[in-house]
PDB file of C-alpha atoms in Angstrom:
ATOM      1  CA  MET A   1      56.642-163.639 -46.833  1.00  0.00           C
ATOM      2  CA  ALA A   2      52.885-163.833 -46.866  1.00  0.00           C
ATOM      3  CA  LEU A   3      51.039-166.608 -48.734  1.00  0.00           C
ATOM      4  CA  PHE A   4      48.854-164.082 -50.661  1.00  0.00           C
ATOM      5  CA  GLU A   5      50.634-160.970 -51.683  1.00  0.00           C
ATOM      6  CA  PHE A   6      49.498-158.178 -53.618  1.00  0.00           C
ATOM      7  CA  GLU A   7      50.151-154.435 -54.837  1.00  0.00           C
ATOM      8  CA  LEU A   8      47.179-151.842 -55.385  1.00  0.00           C
ATOM      9  CA  LYS A   9      47.835-150.071 -58.547  1.00  0.00           C
ATOM     10  CA  PRO A  10      47.990-146.420 -57.941  1.00  0.00           C
ATOM     11  CA  VAL A  11      44.692-144.590 -57.868  1.00  0.00           C
ATOM     12  CA  ALA A  12      45.753-142.060 -60.778  1.00  0.00           C
ATOM     13  CA  GLU A  13      46.342-144.937 -63.003  1.00  0.00           C
ATOM     14  CA  ILE A  14      43.134-146.730 -62.610  1.00  0.00           C
ATOM     15  CA  ALA A  15      40.907-145.995 -65.689  1.00  0.00           C
ATOM     16  CA  PRO A  16      37.251-145.228 -65.028  1.00  0.00           C
ATOM     17  CA  TRP A  17      34.639-147.603 -65.932  1.00  0.00           C
ATOM     18  CA  GLY A  18      31.863-146.924 -68.544  1.00  0.00           C
ATOM     19  CA  GLU A  19      31.697-144.258 -71.202  1.00  0.00           C
ATOM     20  CA  ALA A  20      31.408-140.446 -70.885  1.00  0.00           C
ATOM     21  CA  PRO A  21      29.627-138.874 -69.359  1.00  0.00           C
ATOM     22  CA  ASP A  22      28.709-141.886 -67.454  1.00  0.00           C
ATOM     23  CA  LEU A  23      31.863-142.715 -65.732  1.00  0.00           C
ATOM     24  CA  SER A  24      32.401-144.492 -62.569  1.00  0.00           C
ATOM     25  CA  LEU A  25      34.887-145.940 -60.367  1.00  0.00           C
ATOM     26  CA  SER A  26      33.710-148.415 -57.506  1.00  0.00           C
ATOM     27  CA  TRP A  27      35.212-149.729 -54.502  1.00  0.00           C
ATOM     28  CA  PHE A  28      35.659-153.035 -56.533  1.00  0.00           C
ATOM     29  CA  ALA A  29      37.317-151.011 -59.272  1.00  0.00           C
ATOM     30  CA  LEU A  30      39.546-149.298 -56.836  1.00  0.00           C
ATOM     31  CA  THR A  31      41.059-152.484 -55.745  1.00  0.00           C
ATOM     32  CA  ASP A  32      42.672-153.067 -59.117  1.00  0.00           C
ATOM     33  CA  GLY A  33      46.311-154.359 -58.804  1.00  0.00           C
ATOM     34  CA  GLN A  34      48.812-157.547 -58.944  1.00  0.00           C
ATOM     35  CA  PHE A  35      48.221-160.662 -57.322  1.00  0.00           C
ATOM     36  CA  ARG A  36      50.261-163.944 -56.423  1.00  0.00           C
ATOM     37  CA  ILE A  37      50.483-166.993 -54.132  1.00  0.00           C
ATOM     38  CA  ASN A  38      53.692-167.768 -52.502  1.00  0.00           C
ATOM     39  CA  ALA A  39      53.487-171.672 -52.386  1.00  0.00           C
ATOM     40  CA  GLY A  40      56.666-172.624 -51.384  1.00  0.00           C
ATOM     41  CA  SER A  41      59.179-172.391 -54.074  1.00  0.00           C
ATOM     42  CA  SER A  42      56.787-171.899 -56.703  1.00  0.00           C
ATOM     43  CA  ILE A  43      54.879-168.585 -57.352  1.00  0.00           C
ATOM     44  CA  LEU A  44      51.242-169.079 -58.348  1.00  0.00           C
ATOM     45  CA  PHE A  45      49.599-166.291 -60.736  1.00  0.00           C
ATOM     46  CA  ARG A  46      52.776-165.430 -62.261  1.00  0.00           C
ATOM     47  CA  TYR A  47      53.192-165.388 -65.993  1.00  0.00           C
ATOM     48  CA  THR A  48      55.749-167.129 -68.352  1.00  0.00           C
ATOM     49  CA  ASP A  49      58.231-164.969 -70.074  1.00  0.00           C
ATOM     50  CA  ALA A  50      57.012-166.594 -73.240  1.00  0.00           C
ATOM     51  CA  ILE A  51      53.519-165.421 -72.699  1.00  0.00           C
ATOM     52  CA  LEU A  52      54.483-162.118 -71.862  1.00  0.00           C
ATOM     53  CA  SER A  53      56.730-161.845 -74.974  1.00  0.00           C
ATOM     54  CA  TYR A  54      53.581-163.002 -76.998  1.00  0.00           C
ATOM     55  CA  TRP A  55      51.426-160.530 -75.256  1.00  0.00           C
ATOM     56  CA  GLU A  56      54.498-157.779 -75.477  1.00  0.00           C
ATOM     57  CA  ILE A  57      53.688-156.706 -71.875  1.00  0.00           C
ATOM     58  CA  ALA A  58      55.990-156.821 -68.924  1.00  0.00           C
ATOM     59  CA  GLU A  59      53.885-157.128 -65.898  1.00  0.00           C
ATOM     60  CA  LYS A  60      54.681-160.518 -64.320  1.00  0.00           C
ATOM     61  CA  ASP A  61      51.636-161.102 -61.747  1.00  0.00           C
ATOM     62  CA  ALA A  62      48.131-161.531 -62.410  1.00  0.00           C
ATOM     63  CA  ASP A  63      46.391-158.091 -62.961  1.00  0.00           C
ATOM     64  CA  TYR A  64      42.864-157.577 -61.818  1.00  0.00           C
ATOM     65  CA  PRO A  65      40.799-155.931 -59.163  1.00  0.00           C
ATOM     66  CA  LEU A  66      41.877-157.555 -55.767  1.00  0.00           C
ATOM     67  CA  ALA A  67      38.339-158.007 -54.445  1.00  0.00           C
ATOM     68  CA  ALA A  68      37.670-160.648 -57.125  1.00  0.00           C
ATOM     69  CA  PHE A  69      40.802-162.687 -55.764  1.00  0.00           C
ATOM     70  CA  ALA A  70      39.643-162.030 -52.241  1.00  0.00           C
ATOM     71  CA  ARG A  71      36.156-163.193 -53.035  1.00  0.00           C
ATOM     72  CA  ASP A  72      37.134-166.352 -54.805  1.00  0.00           C
ATOM     73  CA  ILE A  73      39.622-167.414 -52.537  1.00  0.00           C
ATOM     74  CA  LEU A  74      37.786-166.613 -49.131  1.00  0.00           C
ATOM     75  CA  GLY A  75      34.737-168.178 -50.501  1.00  0.00           C
ATOM     76  CA  CYS A  76      36.760-171.544 -50.467  1.00  0.00           C
ATOM     77  CA  VAL A  77      37.882-171.278 -46.879  1.00  0.00           C
ATOM     78  CA  ALA A  78      34.923-172.997 -45.310  1.00  0.00           C
ATOM     79  CA  PRO A  79      34.908-176.143 -47.368  1.00  0.00           C
ATOM     80  CA  ALA A  80      38.695-176.139 -47.318  1.00  0.00           C
ATOM     81  CA  ILE A  81      39.111-176.345 -43.748  1.00  0.00           C
ATOM     82  CA  THR A  82      36.124-179.182 -43.418  1.00  0.00           C
ATOM     83  CA  PRO A  83      37.649-182.657 -43.068  1.00  0.00           C
ATOM     84  CA  LEU A  84      36.851-184.666 -45.911  1.00  0.00           C
ATOM     85  CA  PRO A  85      34.802-188.192 -45.550  1.00  0.00           C
ATOM     86  CA  LYS A  86      36.548-191.071 -45.348  1.00  0.00           C
ATOM     87  CA  PHE A  87      35.580-192.356 -48.850  1.00  0.00           C
ATOM     88  CA  LEU A  88      37.427-189.513 -50.500  1.00  0.00           C
ATOM     89  CA  HIS A  89      40.767-189.958 -48.718  1.00  0.00           C
ATOM     90  CA  HIS A  90      42.566-192.209 -51.025  1.00  0.00           C
ATOM     91  CA  ILE A  91      41.295-189.887 -53.926  1.00  0.00           C
ATOM     92  CA  ALA A  92      42.082-186.565 -52.369  1.00  0.00           C
ATOM     93  CA  ASP A  93      45.547-187.508 -51.160  1.00  0.00           C
ATOM     94  CA  ASP A  94      46.838-188.324 -54.740  1.00  0.00           C
ATOM     95  CA  TRP A  95      46.785-184.784 -56.628  1.00  0.00           C
ATOM     96  CA  THR A  96      48.082-186.638 -60.091  1.00  0.00           C
ATOM     97  CA  GLY A  97      45.759-189.603 -59.801  1.00  0.00           C
ATOM     98  CA  LEU A  98      42.746-187.004 -58.947  1.00  0.00           C
ATOM     99  CA  ARG A  99      43.350-184.961 -61.986  1.00  0.00           C
ATOM    100  CA  ARG A 100      43.911-187.712 -64.210  1.00  0.00           C
ATOM    101  CA  LEU A 101      40.686-189.227 -63.076  1.00  0.00           C
ATOM    102  CA  GLN A 102      38.815-186.108 -63.438  1.00  0.00           C
ATOM    103  CA  ALA A 103      40.071-185.695 -66.930  1.00  0.00           C
ATOM    104  CA  GLN A 104      39.288-189.116 -68.121  1.00  0.00           C
ATOM    105  CA  SER A 105      35.679-188.839 -66.888  1.00  0.00           C
ATOM    106  CA  ALA A 106      34.859-185.462 -67.887  1.00  0.00           C
ATOM    107  CA  GLU A 107      32.056-186.819 -70.239  1.00  0.00           C
ATOM    108  CA  HIS A 108      30.663-189.205 -67.522  1.00  0.00           C
ATOM    109  CA  ASP A 109      27.049-188.230 -66.564  1.00  0.00           C
ATOM    110  CA  ALA A 110      28.227-188.717 -62.897  1.00  0.00           C
ATOM    111  CA  HIS A 111      31.061-186.355 -63.103  1.00  0.00           C
ATOM    112  CA  TYR A 112      29.551-183.481 -61.846  1.00  0.00           C
ATOM    113  CA  GLU A 113      28.293-185.249 -58.461  1.00  0.00           C
ATOM    114  CA  ALA A 114      31.419-186.992 -58.251  1.00  0.00           C
ATOM    115  CA  PHE A 115      33.836-183.898 -58.026  1.00  0.00           C
ATOM    116  CA  ARG A 116      31.421-181.175 -56.674  1.00  0.00           C
ATOM    117  CA  TRP A 117      33.397-181.322 -53.360  1.00  0.00           C
ATOM    118  CA  LEU A 118      36.416-180.269 -55.499  1.00  0.00           C
ATOM    119  CA  GLY A 119      34.734-177.469 -57.244  1.00  0.00           C
ATOM    120  CA  GLU A 120      33.831-176.240 -53.658  1.00  0.00           C
ATOM    121  CA  ARG A 121      37.559-176.176 -52.641  1.00  0.00           C
ATOM    122  CA  SER A 122      38.566-174.621 -56.251  1.00  0.00           C
ATOM    123  CA  PRO A 123      38.439-170.930 -56.685  1.00  0.00           C
ATOM    124  CA  TRP A 124      37.071-169.929 -60.218  1.00  0.00           C
ATOM    125  CA  PHE A 125      39.185-167.088 -61.713  1.00  0.00           C
ATOM    126  CA  SER A 126      37.255-167.043 -64.923  1.00  0.00           C
ATOM    127  CA  TYR A 127      38.147-163.271 -65.290  1.00  0.00           C
ATOM    128  CA  LEU A 128      41.768-164.282 -66.244  1.00  0.00           C
ATOM    129  CA  VAL A 129      42.826-165.555 -69.427  1.00  0.00           C
ATOM    130  CA  GLU A 130      43.414-169.357 -69.154  1.00  0.00           C
ATOM    131  CA  ASN A 131      42.198-169.053 -65.526  1.00  0.00           C
ATOM    132  CA  PRO A 132      44.576-171.330 -63.422  1.00  0.00           C
ATOM    133  CA  GLU A 133      43.223-174.448 -61.652  1.00  0.00           C
ATOM    134  CA  ILE A 134      44.069-174.202 -57.970  1.00  0.00           C
ATOM    135  CA  SER A 135      42.466-176.027 -55.370  1.00  0.00           C
ATOM    136  CA  PHE A 136      42.353-176.132 -51.303  1.00  0.00           C
ATOM    137  CA  ILE A 137      42.115-179.569 -49.909  1.00  0.00           C
ATOM    138  CA  ARG A 138      42.358-180.635 -46.113  1.00  0.00           C
ATOM    139  CA  GLU A 139      44.654-183.539 -45.356  1.00  0.00           C
ATOM    140  CA  LYS A 140      44.164-184.401 -41.620  1.00  0.00           C
ATOM    141  CA  ASP A 141      45.639-181.306 -39.987  1.00  0.00           C
ATOM    142  CA  ASN A 142      46.974-179.798 -43.423  1.00  0.00           C
ATOM    143  CA  ILE A 143      45.758-177.831 -46.122  1.00  0.00           C
ATOM    144  CA  LEU A 144      47.119-179.006 -49.627  1.00  0.00           C
ATOM    145  CA  ILE A 145      47.444-176.220 -51.885  1.00  0.00           C
ATOM    146  CA  GLU A 146      47.495-177.940 -55.375  1.00  0.00           C
ATOM    147  CA  TRP A 147      47.515-176.630 -58.832  1.00  0.00           C
ATOM    148  CA  ASP A 148      47.365-177.919 -62.442  1.00  0.00           C
ATOM    149  CA  ASN A 149      47.922-175.438 -65.249  1.00  0.00           C
ATOM    150  CA  THR A 150      49.361-177.748 -67.683  1.00  0.00           C
ATOM    151  CA  ALA A 151      46.422-176.990 -70.080  1.00  0.00           C
ATOM    152  CA  CYS A 152      46.597-173.345 -69.548  1.00  0.00           C
ATOM    153  CA  LEU A 153      47.873-172.655 -73.178  1.00  0.00           C
ATOM    154  CA  ILE A 154      47.688-170.033 -75.962  1.00  0.00           C
ATOM    155  CA  GLU A 155      48.917-170.843 -79.191  1.00  0.00           C
ATOM    156  CA  GLY A 156      50.763-173.876 -77.637  1.00  0.00           C
ATOM    157  CA  ILE A 157      52.614-171.154 -75.204  1.00  0.00           C
ATOM    158  CA  PRO A 158      52.261-172.038 -71.397  1.00  0.00           C
ATOM    159  CA  VAL A 159      50.474-169.415 -69.711  1.00  0.00           C
ATOM    160  CA  TRP A 160      51.500-169.865 -66.028  1.00  0.00           C
ATOM    161  CA  GLU A 161      55.095-170.353 -64.707  1.00  0.00           C
ATOM    162  CA  ALA A 162      53.788-172.816 -61.964  1.00  0.00           C
ATOM    163  CA  GLN A 163      52.617-175.981 -64.023  1.00  0.00           C
ATOM    164  CA  PHE A 164      51.887-178.645 -61.715  1.00  0.00           C
ATOM    165  CA  GLY A 165      52.544-179.021 -58.112  1.00  0.00           C
ATOM    166  CA  SER A 166      51.431-178.613 -54.383  1.00  0.00           C
ATOM    167  CA  PHE A 167      52.236-176.829 -51.064  1.00  0.00           C
ATOM    168  CA  THR A 168      51.403-178.093 -47.733  1.00  0.00           C
ATOM    169  CA  LEU A 169      50.647-176.059 -44.321  1.00  0.00           C
ATOM    170  CA  PRO A 170      48.894-176.404 -41.258  1.00  0.00           C
ATOM    171  CA  VAL A 171      45.257-175.645 -41.268  1.00  0.00           C
ATOM    172  CA  GLU A 172      45.716-172.990 -38.562  1.00  0.00           C
ATOM    173  CA  ALA A 173      48.545-171.277 -40.698  1.00  0.00           C
ATOM    174  CA  PHE A 174      46.152-171.369 -43.803  1.00  0.00           C
ATOM    175  CA  LEU A 175      43.319-169.853 -41.784  1.00  0.00           C
ATOM    176  CA  LYS A 176      45.724-167.032 -40.430  1.00  0.00           C
ATOM    177  CA  GLU A 177      47.033-166.241 -44.073  1.00  0.00           C
ATOM    178  CA  CYS A 178      43.494-166.190 -45.180  1.00  0.00           C
ATOM    179  CA  HIS A 179      42.331-163.672 -42.349  1.00  0.00           C
ATOM    180  CA  SER A 180      45.787-161.791 -43.167  1.00  0.00           C
ATOM    181  CA  PHE A 181      44.962-161.302 -46.863  1.00  0.00           C
ATOM    182  CA  CYS A 182      41.391-160.032 -45.832  1.00  0.00           C
ATOM    183  CA  ASP A 183      42.584-157.643 -43.318  1.00  0.00           C
ATOM    184  CA  ARG A 184      45.569-156.074 -45.108  1.00  0.00           C
ATOM    185  CA  LEU A 185      43.120-155.509 -48.387  1.00  0.00           C
ATOM    186  CA  LEU A 186      40.435-153.969 -46.117  1.00  0.00           C
ATOM    187  CA  ASP A 187      43.055-151.936 -44.404  1.00  0.00           C
ATOM    188  CA  GLU A 188      44.555-150.504 -47.772  1.00  0.00           C
ATOM    189  CA  MET A 189      41.595-149.687 -49.262  1.00  0.00           C
ATOM    190  CA  TYR A 190      40.187-147.808 -46.092  1.00  0.00           C
ATOM    191  CA  ARG A 191      43.622-145.715 -46.237  1.00  0.00           C
ATOM    192  CA  ARG A 192      42.869-145.338 -49.945  1.00  0.00           C
ATOM    193  CA  ILE A 193      39.535-143.922 -49.356  1.00  0.00           C
ATOM    194  CA  ASN A 194      40.738-141.830 -46.760  1.00  0.00           C
ATOM    195  CA  MET A 195      43.807-140.137 -48.527  1.00  0.00           C
ATOM    196  CA  ILE A 196      41.009-139.527 -51.777  1.00  0.00           C
ATOM    197  CA  GLU A 197      38.764-137.938 -49.172  1.00  0.00           C
ATOM    198  CA  LYS A 198      41.712-135.734 -47.926  1.00  0.00           C
ATOM    199  CA  GLY A 199      42.650-134.882 -51.411  1.00  0.00           C
ATOM    200  CA  GLU A 200      46.143-136.303 -50.809  1.00  0.00           C
ATOM    201  CA  ILE A 201      45.685-138.725 -53.866  1.00  0.00           C
ATOM    202  CA  LYS A 202      43.391-138.127 -56.866  1.00  0.00           C
ATOM    203  CA  ALA A 203      41.332-140.505 -59.455  1.00  0.00           C
ATOM    204  CA  GLN A 204      40.859-139.546 -62.971  1.00  0.00           C
ATOM    205  CA  ILE A 205      37.022-138.502 -62.246  1.00  0.00           C
ATOM    206  CA  PRO A 206      35.704-136.953 -59.055  1.00  0.00           C
ATOM    207  CA  LEU A 207      34.522-139.754 -56.314  1.00  0.00           C
ATOM    208  CA  ASN A 208      32.044-139.868 -53.663  1.00  0.00           C
ATOM    209  CA  THR A 209      33.769-140.973 -50.740  1.00  0.00           C
ATOM    210  CA  HIS A 210      30.479-141.345 -48.543  1.00  0.00           C
ATOM    211  CA  ASP A 211      29.507-143.920 -51.022  1.00  0.00           C
ATOM    212  CA  LEU A 212      32.976-145.453 -51.208  1.00  0.00           C
ATOM    213  CA  TYR A 213      33.138-146.003 -47.319  1.00  0.00           C
ATOM    214  CA  GLN A 214      29.532-147.888 -47.529  1.00  0.00           C
ATOM    215  CA  GLN A 215      30.826-150.011 -50.265  1.00  0.00           C
ATOM    216  CA  HIS A 216      33.931-150.861 -47.906  1.00  0.00           C
ATOM    217  CA  ASP A 217      31.511-151.967 -45.277  1.00  0.00           C
ATOM    218  CA  THR A 218      29.373-154.098 -47.566  1.00  0.00           C
ATOM    219  CA  TRP A 219      32.695-155.835 -48.900  1.00  0.00           C
ATOM    220  CA  ARG A 220      34.058-156.195 -45.376  1.00  0.00           C
ATOM    221  CA  ASP A 221      30.871-157.923 -43.998  1.00  0.00           C
ATOM    222  CA  GLU A 222      31.148-160.074 -47.299  1.00  0.00           C
ATOM    223  CA  PHE A 223      34.633-161.048 -46.561  1.00  0.00           C
ATOM    224  CA  GLN A 224      34.173-161.709 -42.949  1.00  0.00           C
ATOM    225  CA  GLY A 225      31.038-163.988 -43.640  1.00  0.00           C
ATOM    226  CA  TYR A 226      33.516-166.414 -45.477  1.00  0.00           C
ATOM    227  CA  PHE A 227      35.027-167.291 -41.976  1.00  0.00           C
ATOM    228  CA  GLU A 228      31.674-168.233 -40.347  1.00  0.00           C
ATOM    229  CA  ILE A 229      31.494-171.923 -39.386  1.00  0.00           C
ATOM    230  CA  ARG A 230      28.944-174.003 -41.231  1.00  0.00           C
ATOM    231  CA  ASN A 231      27.067-176.767 -39.719  1.00  0.00           C
ATOM    232  CA  GLU A 232      25.841-178.133 -42.908  1.00  0.00           C
ATOM    233  CA  PRO A 233      28.045-180.285 -45.281  1.00  0.00           C
ATOM    234  CA  ASP A 234      29.046-178.082 -48.605  1.00  0.00           C
ATOM    235  CA  VAL A 235      27.892-181.009 -50.896  1.00  0.00           C
ATOM    236  CA  PRO A 236      25.629-184.004 -50.171  1.00  0.00           C
ATOM    237  CA  TRP A 237      28.170-186.842 -49.284  1.00  0.00           C
ATOM    238  CA  ASP A 238      26.064-189.736 -50.125  1.00  0.00           C
ATOM    239  CA  GLU A 239      25.302-188.388 -53.576  1.00  0.00           C
ATOM    240  CA  ALA A 240      29.137-187.651 -54.154  1.00  0.00           C
ATOM    241  CA  GLU A 241      30.027-191.216 -52.946  1.00  0.00           C
ATOM    242  CA  SER A 242      27.489-193.046 -55.155  1.00  0.00           C
ATOM    243  CA  ALA A 243      28.522-190.653 -58.144  1.00  0.00           C
ATOM    244  CA  LEU A 244      32.380-191.289 -57.428  1.00  0.00           C
ATOM    245  CA  ASP A 245      31.635-194.884 -57.158  1.00  0.00           C
ATOM    246  CA  LEU A 246      30.143-195.127 -60.841  1.00  0.00           C
ATOM    247  CA  ILE A 247      33.213-193.155 -62.085  1.00  0.00           C
ATOM    248  CA  LEU A 248      35.651-195.660 -60.614  1.00  0.00           C
ATOM    249  CA  LYS A 249      33.901-198.644 -61.838  1.00  0.00           C
ATOM    250  CA  ALA A 250      33.644-196.967 -65.392  1.00  0.00           C
ATOM    251  CA  PHE A 251      37.403-196.084 -65.211  1.00  0.00           C
ATOM    252  CA  PRO A 252      38.913-199.110 -63.414  1.00  0.00           C
ATOM    253  CA  ASN A 253      42.374-198.484 -64.630  1.00  0.00           C
ATOM    254  CA  THR A 254      42.547-194.917 -63.606  1.00  0.00           C
ATOM    255  CA  THR A 255      42.284-194.429 -60.078  1.00  0.00           C
ATOM    256  CA  ALA A 256      43.929-192.461 -57.454  1.00  0.00           C
ATOM    257  CA  GLY A 257      45.835-193.607 -54.444  1.00  0.00           C
TER     258      GLY A 257
END
């Protein structure tokens, strides 16, 4: 079972963007589908039965163009696999304490700089209703996939099945899964364009496959760029340490570790 799983929506079911006569279906739009993360016994991006009943829909997994999920997750790869500085170890290793400290210091002037490092490791799924809070944090030779969706509520109804928890896998395994997600999506999209070109599948509007192939190359280059090794830190660590010290002094009874 892959860490990142998805299913593309049939091309014929993907509604064109825009208004007639200016309708379009870009490469991005044609990646529409369902997405989830298999984090051990928990499945992230899966809706609760209660919220599905409230919305009167049946689809369990998050539904949106998969290119957006890939961009947000792959954009966190380089920071995620980077070892954290020593001053963060006792904070980062305690997910419960870290989330508590984050919440209680939300209005503090130093909050942004103190937790900017975590933001770099947390995909921002703002296109989803009550976007799930997920982070990828390195602990020695492992990546911790951690989530806190307890505040994701609509009319008091929990949105996501996976409420709070973590899943651990080796850094190399995490990298392999990220590469796999990237490659599988690109392969399926190339196959999709090829089938449109041959007339084996049809969209709701005529499509220019030459343009789609060019867009495919652009997205491929972007995705592959996320795996490039960075020589500079993702945040100014001295500023992060100073800011976190201010936070810990301001909230002495709310410490992680």
